N, CA, C and O atoms as a printed pandas DataFrame, in Angstrom:
     atom_number atom_name residue_name chain_id  residue_number  x_coord  y_coord  z_coord
0              1         N          LYS        A               1  140.661   83.952  119.074
1              2        CA          LYS        A               1  141.505   85.028  119.571
2              3         C          LYS        A               1  140.705   85.908  120.516
3              4         O          LYS        A               1  139.520   86.159  120.295
4              5         N          LYS        A               2  141.353   86.369  121.557
5              6        CA          LYS        A               2  140.715   87.283  122.493
6              7         C          LYS        A               2  141.447   88.614  122.461
7              8         O          LYS        A               2  142.676   88.679  122.505
8              9         N          ARG        A               3  140.667   89.650  122.383
9             10        CA          ARG        A               3  141.230   90.994  122.459
10            11         C          ARG        A               3  140.410   91.769  123.470
11            12         O          ARG        A               3  139.183   91.807  123.381
12            13         N          PHE        A               4  141.067   92.373  124.411
13            14        CA          PHE        A               4  140.421   93.163  125.445
14            15         C          PHE        A               4  139.386   92.356  126.216
15            16         O          PHE        A               4  138.373   92.906  126.648
16            17         N          GLY        A               5  139.621   91.084  126.391
17            18        CA          GLY        A               5  138.742   90.247  127.175
18            19         C          GLY        A               5  137.463   89.845  126.444
19            20         O          GLY        A               5  136.601   89.215  127.056
20            21         N          VAL        A               6  137.301   90.178  125.176
21            22        CA          VAL        A               6  136.108   89.845  124.418
22            23         C          VAL        A               6  136.543   89.081  123.177
23            24         O          VAL        A               6  137.560   89.388  122.556
24            25         N          ARG        A               7  135.770   88.110  122.845
25            26        CA          ARG        A               7  136.093   87.365  121.626
26            27         C          ARG        A               7  135.982   88.286  120.430
27            28         O          ARG        A               7  135.031   89.061  120.322
28            29         N          PHE        A               8  136.940   88.206  119.540
29            30        CA          PHE        A               8  137.008   89.080  118.370
30            31         C          PHE        A               8  135.800   88.870  117.462
31            32         O          PHE        A               8  135.273   89.831  116.901
32            33         N          GLU        A               9  135.355   87.615  117.313
33            34        CA          GLU        A               9  134.223   87.321  116.442
34            35         C          GLU        A               9  132.941   87.975  116.951
35            36         O          GLU        A               9  132.167   88.528  116.169
36            37         N          SER        A              10  132.718   87.911  118.267
37            38        CA          SER        A              10  131.505   88.514  118.817
38            39         C          SER        A              10  131.545   90.035  118.683
39            40         O          SER        A              10  130.507   90.665  118.487
40            41         N          ALA        A              11  132.725   90.622  118.787
41            42        CA          ALA        A              11  132.847   92.066  118.583
42            43         C          ALA        A              11  132.520   92.420  117.141
43            44         O          ALA        A              11  131.902   93.455  116.892
44            45         N          LEU        A              12  132.918   91.590  116.189
45            46        CA          LEU        A              12  132.591   91.833  114.787
46            47         C          LEU        A              12  131.090   91.731  114.541
47            48         O          LEU        A              12  130.528   92.511  113.771
48            49         N          VAL        A              13  130.444   90.775  115.192
49            50        CA          VAL        A              13  128.996   90.622  115.049
50            51         C          VAL        A              13  128.286   91.860  115.589
51            52         O          VAL        A              13  127.357   92.362  114.957
52            53         N          VAL        A              14  128.706   92.349  116.732
53            54        CA          VAL        A              14  128.106   93.545  117.321
54            55         C          VAL        A              14  128.340   94.744  116.405
55            56         O          VAL        A              14  127.425   95.535  116.178
56            57         N          TRP        A              15  129.556   94.885  115.878
57            58        CA          TRP        A              15  129.871   95.983  114.972
58            59         C          TRP        A              15  129.001   95.912  113.705
59            60         O          TRP        A              15  128.500   96.934  113.237
60            61         N          HIS        A              16  128.830   94.722  113.165
61            62        CA          HIS        A              16  127.988   94.544  111.977
62            63         C          HIS        A              16  126.544   94.913  112.299
63            64         O          HIS        A              16  125.881   95.569  111.497
64            65         N          PHE        A              17  126.055   94.501  113.456
65            66        CA          PHE        A              17  124.686   94.821  113.870
66            67         C          PHE        A              17  124.492   96.330  113.985
67            68         O          PHE        A              17  123.475   96.853  113.531
68            69         N          ILE        A              18  125.443   97.034  114.580
69            70        CA          ILE        A              18  125.362   98.486  114.724
70            71         C          ILE        A              18  125.394   99.151  113.353
71            72         O          ILE        A              18  124.665  100.115  113.119
72            73         N          THR        A              19  126.220   98.654  112.454
73            74        CA          THR        A              19  126.308   99.206  111.101
74            75         C          THR        A              19  124.994   99.029  110.352
75            76         O          THR        A              19  124.539   99.950  109.674
76            77         N          VAL        A              20  124.380   97.855  110.469
77            78        CA          VAL        A              20  123.100   97.594  109.805
78            79         C          VAL        A              20  122.016   98.508  110.369
79            80         O          VAL        A              20  121.228   99.063  109.603
80            81         N          LEU        A              21  121.959   98.675  111.680
81            82        CA          LEU        A              21  120.979   99.576  112.291
82            83         C          LEU        A              21  121.160  101.008  111.811
83            84         O          LEU        A              21  120.182  101.703  111.536
84            85         N          PHE        A              22  122.403  101.447  111.710
85            86        CA          PHE        A              22  122.688  102.798  111.238
86            87         C          PHE        A              22  122.217  102.977  109.794
87            88         O          PHE        A              22  121.630  104.005  109.457
88            89         N          CYS        A              23  122.470  101.989  108.945
89            90        CA          CYS        A              23  122.031  102.051  107.545
90            91         C          CYS        A              23  120.503  102.075  107.453
91            92         O          CYS        A              23  119.943  102.806  106.635
92            93         N          LEU        A              24  119.835  101.285  108.281
93            94        CA          LEU        A              24  118.370  101.288  108.287
94            95         C          LEU        A              24  117.825  102.637  108.732
95            96         O          LEU        A              24  116.825  103.111  108.194
96            97         N          LEU        A              25  118.469  103.253  109.701
97            98        CA          LEU        A              25  118.043  104.566  110.176
98            99         C          LEU        A              25  118.202  105.605  109.073
99           100         O          LEU        A              25  117.306  106.425  108.867
100          101         N          LEU        A              26  119.321  105.585  108.366
101          102        CA          LEU        A              26  119.533  106.519  107.261
102          103         C          LEU        A              26  118.515  106.299  106.155
103          104         O          LEU        A              26  118.008  107.260  105.576
104          105         N          ASP        A              27  118.208  105.024  105.855
105          106        CA          ASP        A              27  117.229  104.710  104.819
106          107         C          ASP        A              27  115.841  105.204  105.230
107          108         O          ASP        A              27  115.097  105.723  104.398
108          109         N          HIS        A              28  115.494  105.046  106.502
109          110        CA          HIS        A              28  114.199  105.506  107.006
110          111         C          HIS        A              28  114.079  107.026  106.874
111          112         O          HIS        A              28  113.038  107.536  106.460
112          113         N          LYS        A              29  115.142  107.741  107.226
113          114        CA          LYS        A              29  115.124  109.195  107.111
114          115         C          LYS        A              29  115.010  109.624  105.649
115          116         O          LYS        A              29  114.328  110.601  105.341
116          117         N          ARG        A              30  115.673  108.899  104.749
117          118        CA          ARG        A              30  115.611  109.210  103.318
118          119         C          ARG        A              30  114.189  109.005  102.803
119          120         O          ARG        A              30  113.681  109.830  102.043
120          121         N          VAL        A              31  113.544  107.914  103.210
121          122        CA          VAL        A              31  112.171  107.641  102.783
122          123         C          VAL        A              31  111.221  108.706  103.328
123          124         O          VAL        A              31  110.320  109.144  102.613
124          125         N          GLU        A              32  111.403  109.127  104.572
125          126        CA          GLU        A              32  110.560  110.180  105.145
126          127         C          GLU        A              32  110.699  111.485  104.373
127          128         O          GLU        A              32  109.707  112.181  104.155
128          129         N          GLN        A              33  111.917  111.826  103.956
129          130        CA          GLN        A              33  112.136  113.047  103.177
130          131         C          GLN        A              33  111.455  112.950  101.821
131          132         O          GLN        A              33  110.882  113.930  101.345
132          133         N          ILE        A              34  111.509  111.783  101.193
133          134        CA          ILE        A              34  110.856  111.598   99.896
134          135         C          ILE        A              34  109.342  111.739  100.042
135          136         O          ILE        A              34  108.694  112.384   99.217
136          137         N          ILE        A              35  108.784  111.144  101.079
137          138        CA          ILE        A              35  107.335  111.216  101.307
138          139         C          ILE        A              35  106.908  112.665  101.549
139          140         O          ILE        A              35  105.870  113.092  101.045
140          141         N          GLU        A              36  107.689  113.417  102.306
141          142        CA          GLU        A              36  107.341  114.808  102.584
142          143         C          GLU        A              36  107.368  115.658  101.322
143          144         O          GLU        A              36  106.615  116.626  101.217
144          145         N          GLN        A              37  108.218  115.316  100.367
145          146        CA          GLN        A              37  108.341  116.106   99.140
146          147         C          GLN        A              37  107.321  115.701   98.082
147          148         O          GLN        A              37  107.033  116.490   97.182
148          149         N          CYS        A              38  106.775  114.504   98.166
149          150        CA          CYS        A              38  105.851  114.002   97.151
150          151         C          CYS        A              38  104.432  114.455   97.480
151          152         O          CYS        A              38  103.918  114.159   98.559
152          153         N          TYR        A              39  103.810  115.163   96.567
153          154        CA          TYR        A              39  102.469  115.698   96.782
154          155         C          TYR        A              39  101.429  114.594   96.824
155          156         O          TYR        A              39  100.418  114.735   97.512
156          157         N          TYR        A              40  101.647  113.491   96.104
157          158        CA          TYR        A              40  100.630  112.452   95.975
158          159         C          TYR        A              40  100.809  111.291   96.945
159          160         O          TYR        A              40   99.950  110.411   96.992
160          161         N          CYS        A              41  101.874  111.252   97.709
161          162        CA          CYS        A              41  102.062  110.167   98.668
162          163         C          CYS        A              41  100.984  110.248   99.744
163          164         O          CYS        A              41  100.843  111.273  100.411
164          165         N          TYR        A              42  100.238  109.187   99.909
165          166        CA          TYR        A              42   99.144  109.173  100.889
166          167         C          TYR        A              42   99.681  109.316  102.311
167          168         O          TYR        A              42   98.979  109.810  103.193
168          169         N          MET        A              43  100.913  108.889  102.532
169          170        CA          MET        A              43  101.508  108.981  103.866
170          171         C          MET        A              43  101.995  110.397  104.188
171          172         O          MET        A              43  102.341  110.685  105.334
172          173         N          ASN        A              44  102.025  111.279  103.187
173          174        CA          ASN        A              44  102.443  112.656  103.400
174          175         C          ASN        A              44  101.416  113.367  104.276
175          176         O          ASN        A              44  100.224  113.365  103.967
176          177         N          LYS        A              45  101.873  113.970  105.357
177          178        CA          LYS        A              45  100.956  114.646  106.286
178          179         C          LYS        A              45  100.445  115.967  105.724
179          180         O          LYS        A              45   99.457  116.509  106.220
180          181         N          LYS        A              46  101.112  116.493  104.688
181          182        CA          LYS        A              46  100.724  117.776  104.110
182          183         C          LYS        A              46   99.714  117.629  102.968
183          184         O          LYS        A              46   99.256  118.633  102.423
184          185         N          ILE        A              47   99.364  116.400  102.601
185          186        CA          ILE        A              47   98.413  116.187  101.509
186          187         C          ILE        A              47   97.058  116.757  101.921
187          188         O          ILE        A              47   96.617  116.534  103.048
188          189         N          PRO        A              48   96.396  117.483  101.035
189          190        CA          PRO        A              48   95.090  118.044  101.400
190          191         C          PRO        A              48   94.028  116.949  101.490
191          192         O          PRO        A              48   93.481  116.519  100.475
192          193         N          ARG        A              49   93.746  116.510  102.693
193          194        CA          ARG        A              49   92.818  115.389  102.930
194          195         C          ARG        A              49   91.391  115.729  102.504
195          196         O          ARG        A              49   90.609  114.827  102.204
196          197         N          HIS        A              50   91.048  116.992  102.475
197          198        CA          HIS        A              50   89.678  117.361  102.095
198          199         C          HIS        A              50   89.426  117.137  100.600
199          200         O          HIS        A              50   88.274  117.140  100.165
200          201         N          LEU        A              51   90.485  116.945   99.812
201          202        CA          LEU        A              51   90.328  116.691   98.382
202          203         C          LEU        A              51   90.188  115.211   98.054
203          204         O          LEU        A              51   89.883  114.862   96.913
204          205         N          ILE        A              52   90.405  114.338   99.028
205          206        CA          ILE        A              52   90.286  112.899   98.798
206          207         C          ILE        A              52   88.809  112.517   98.853
207          208         O          ILE        A              52   88.127  112.747   99.852
208          209         N          ILE        A              53   88.331  111.927   97.757
209          210        CA          ILE        A              53   86.923  111.550   97.648
210          211         C          ILE        A              53   86.690  110.144   98.175
211          212         O          ILE        A              53   85.759  109.904   98.943
212          213         N          ALA        A              54   87.553  109.207   97.752
213          214        CA          ALA        A              54   87.372  107.802   98.135
214          215         C          ALA        A              54   88.736  107.168   98.320
215          216         O          ALA        A              54   89.702  107.519   97.644
216          217         N          LEU        A              55   88.795  106.231   99.246
217          218        CA          LEU        A              55   90.029  105.506   99.525
218          219         C          LEU        A              55   89.764  104.020   99.359
219          220         O          LEU        A              55   88.923  103.447  100.051
220          221         N          GLY        A              56   90.487  103.405   98.440
221          222        CA          GLY        A              56   90.354  101.974   98.214
222          223         C          GLY        A              56   91.528  101.222   98.794
223          224         O          GLY        A              56   92.347  101.791   99.517
224          225         N          GLU        A              57   91.611   99.952   98.480
225          226        CA          GLU        A              57   92.688   99.117   98.999
226          227         C          GLU        A              57   94.019   99.460   98.335
227          228         O          GLU        A              57   95.057   99.470   98.997
228          229         N          HIS        A              58   93.993   99.740   97.034
229          230        CA          HIS        A              58   95.231   99.997   96.298
230          231         C          HIS        A              58   95.324  101.406   95.723
231          232         O          HIS        A              58   96.418  101.857   95.384
232          233         N          THR        A              59   94.196  102.111   95.605
233          234        CA          THR        A              59   94.186  103.454   95.030
234          235         C          THR        A              59   93.266  104.363   95.833
235          236         O          THR        A              59   92.450  103.909   96.636
236          237         N          TYR        A              60   93.426  105.668   95.590
237          238        CA          TYR        A              60   92.468  106.622   96.133
238          239         C          TYR        A              60   92.100  107.626   95.055
239          240         O          TYR        A              60   92.880  107.882   94.137
240          241         N          LEU        A              61   90.911  108.189   95.173
241          242        CA          LEU        A              61   90.382  109.143   94.216
242          243         C          LEU        A              61   90.481  110.526   94.840
243          244         O          LEU        A              61   90.012  110.752   95.955
244          245         N          MET        A              62   91.096  111.443   94.110
245          246        CA          MET        A              62   91.383  112.764   94.664
246          247         C          MET        A              62   91.009  113.852   93.671
247          248         O          MET        A              62   91.281  113.739   92.475
248          249         N          LEU        A              63   90.387  114.901   94.178
249          250        CA          LEU        A              63   90.113  116.070   93.359
250          251         C          LEU        A              63   91.391  116.895   93.219
251          252         O          LEU        A              63   92.142  117.027   94.185
252          253         N          PRO        A              64   91.648  117.445   92.050
253          254        CA          PRO        A              64   92.835  118.295   91.905
254          255         C          PRO        A              64   92.576  119.669   92.527
255          256         O          PRO        A              64   91.431  120.111   92.617
256          257         N          ASP        A              65   93.638  120.331   92.951
257          258        CA          ASP        A              65   93.453  121.676   93.489
258          259         C          ASP        A              65   93.150  122.675   92.369
259          260         O          ASP        A              65   92.499  123.692   92.608
260          261         N          ARG        A              66   93.614  122.391   91.154
261          262        CA          ARG        A              66   93.281  123.198   89.977
262          263         C          ARG        A              66   92.854  122.258   88.851
263          264         O          ARG        A              66   93.713  121.771   88.116
264          265         N          PRO        A              67   91.563  121.986   88.689
265          266        CA          PRO        A              67   91.120  121.021   87.674
266          267         C          PRO        A              67   91.357  121.530   86.246
267          268         O          PRO        A              67   91.263  122.727   85.974
268          269         N          LEU        A              68   91.664  120.601   85.353
269          270        CA          LEU        A              68   91.854  120.942   83.943
270          271         C          LEU        A              68   90.516  121.152   83.245
271          272         O          LEU        A              68   90.350  122.090   82.465
272          273         N          VAL        A              69   89.570  120.272   83.534
273          274        CA          VAL        A              69   88.221  120.342   82.964
274          275         C          VAL        A              69   87.233  119.999   84.079
275          276         O          VAL        A              69   87.640  119.613   85.175
276          277         N          ASP        A              70   85.943  120.141   83.801
277          278        CA          ASP        A              70   84.934  119.760   84.791
278          279         C          ASP        A              70   85.031  118.267   85.097
279          280         O          ASP        A              70   85.334  117.468   84.211
280          281         N          PHE        A              71   84.782  117.903   86.315
281          282        CA          PHE        A              71   84.780  116.513   86.800
282          283         C          PHE        A              71   86.144  115.834   86.654
283          284         O          PHE        A              71   86.217  114.611   86.534
284          285         N          HIS        A              72   87.211  116.612   86.664
285          286        CA          HIS        A              72   88.564  116.072   86.577
286          287         C          HIS        A              72   88.973  115.517   87.937
287          288         O          HIS        A              72   88.827  116.199   88.952
288          289         N          CYS        A              73   89.487  114.281   87.969
289          290        CA          CYS        A              73   89.930  113.635   89.211
290          291         C          CYS        A              73   91.256  112.920   88.972
291          292         O          CYS        A              73   91.621  112.613   87.837
292          293         N          TYR        A              74   91.950  112.669   90.048
293          294        CA          TYR        A              74   93.171  111.860   90.016
294          295         C          TYR        A              74   92.856  110.497   90.616
295          296         O          TYR        A              74   92.226  110.400   91.669
296          297         N          ILE        A              75   93.299  109.451   89.937
297          298        CA          ILE        A              75   93.277  108.107   90.515
298          299         C          ILE        A              75   94.728  107.796   90.844
299          300         O          ILE        A              75   95.547  107.589   89.948
300          301         N          VAL        A              76   95.041  107.763   92.129
301          302        CA          VAL        A              76   96.423  107.681   92.583
302          303         C          VAL        A              76   96.625  106.376   93.351
303          304         O          VAL        A              76   95.807  106.036   94.206
304          305         N          PRO        A              77   97.703  105.639   93.060
305          306        CA          PRO        A              77   97.999  104.459   93.883
306          307         C          PRO        A              77   98.341  104.870   95.310
307          308         O          PRO        A              77   98.974  105.903   95.530
308          309         N          VAL        A              78   97.928  104.075   96.262
309          310        CA          VAL        A              78   98.214  104.388   97.665
310          311         C          VAL        A              78   99.724  104.359   97.902
311          312         O          VAL        A              78  100.251  105.203   98.626
312          313         N          GLU        A              79  100.414  103.410   97.306
313          314        CA          GLU        A              79  101.857  103.328   97.423
314          315         C          GLU        A              79  102.483  103.899   96.162
315          316         O          GLU        A              79  102.763  103.172   95.209
316          317         N          VAL        A              80  102.700  105.212   96.167
317          318        CA          VAL        A              80  103.286  105.882   95.022
318          319         C          VAL        A              80  104.792  105.642   95.031
319          320         O          VAL        A              80  105.436  105.722   96.078
320          321         N          ARG        A              81  105.342  105.350   93.871
321          322        CA          ARG        A              81  106.795  105.164   93.742
322          323         C          ARG        A              81  107.410  106.505   93.380
323          324         O          ARG        A              81  107.450  106.885   92.210
324          325         N          CYS        A              82  107.886  107.214   94.386
325          326        CA          CYS        A              82  108.464  108.534   94.162
326          327         C          CYS        A              82  109.917  108.387   93.713
327          328         O          CYS        A              82  110.594  107.426   94.079
328          329         N          PRO        A              83  110.382  109.341   92.923
329          330        CA          PRO        A              83  111.797  109.275   92.495
330          331         C          PRO        A              83  112.735  109.570   93.624
331          332         O          PRO        A              83  113.951  109.557   93.436
């Protein structure tokens, strides 16, 4: 079937592609908001980098801003699963 000089199937494919791109954009914005709110996300630009002691492949070692006891450190996964 042709509608408006364009095949209906190709118009559906284009519409589906635009819908998928829009959903990916919304998901990206949602992930960015989660990262900005999470204090321990390594990708967060607001994380105090001066407190990071060591960076490994899967974890990093970080000093707390308010330690509970002497020599208290956080061992944090690089990819934190934020709620």
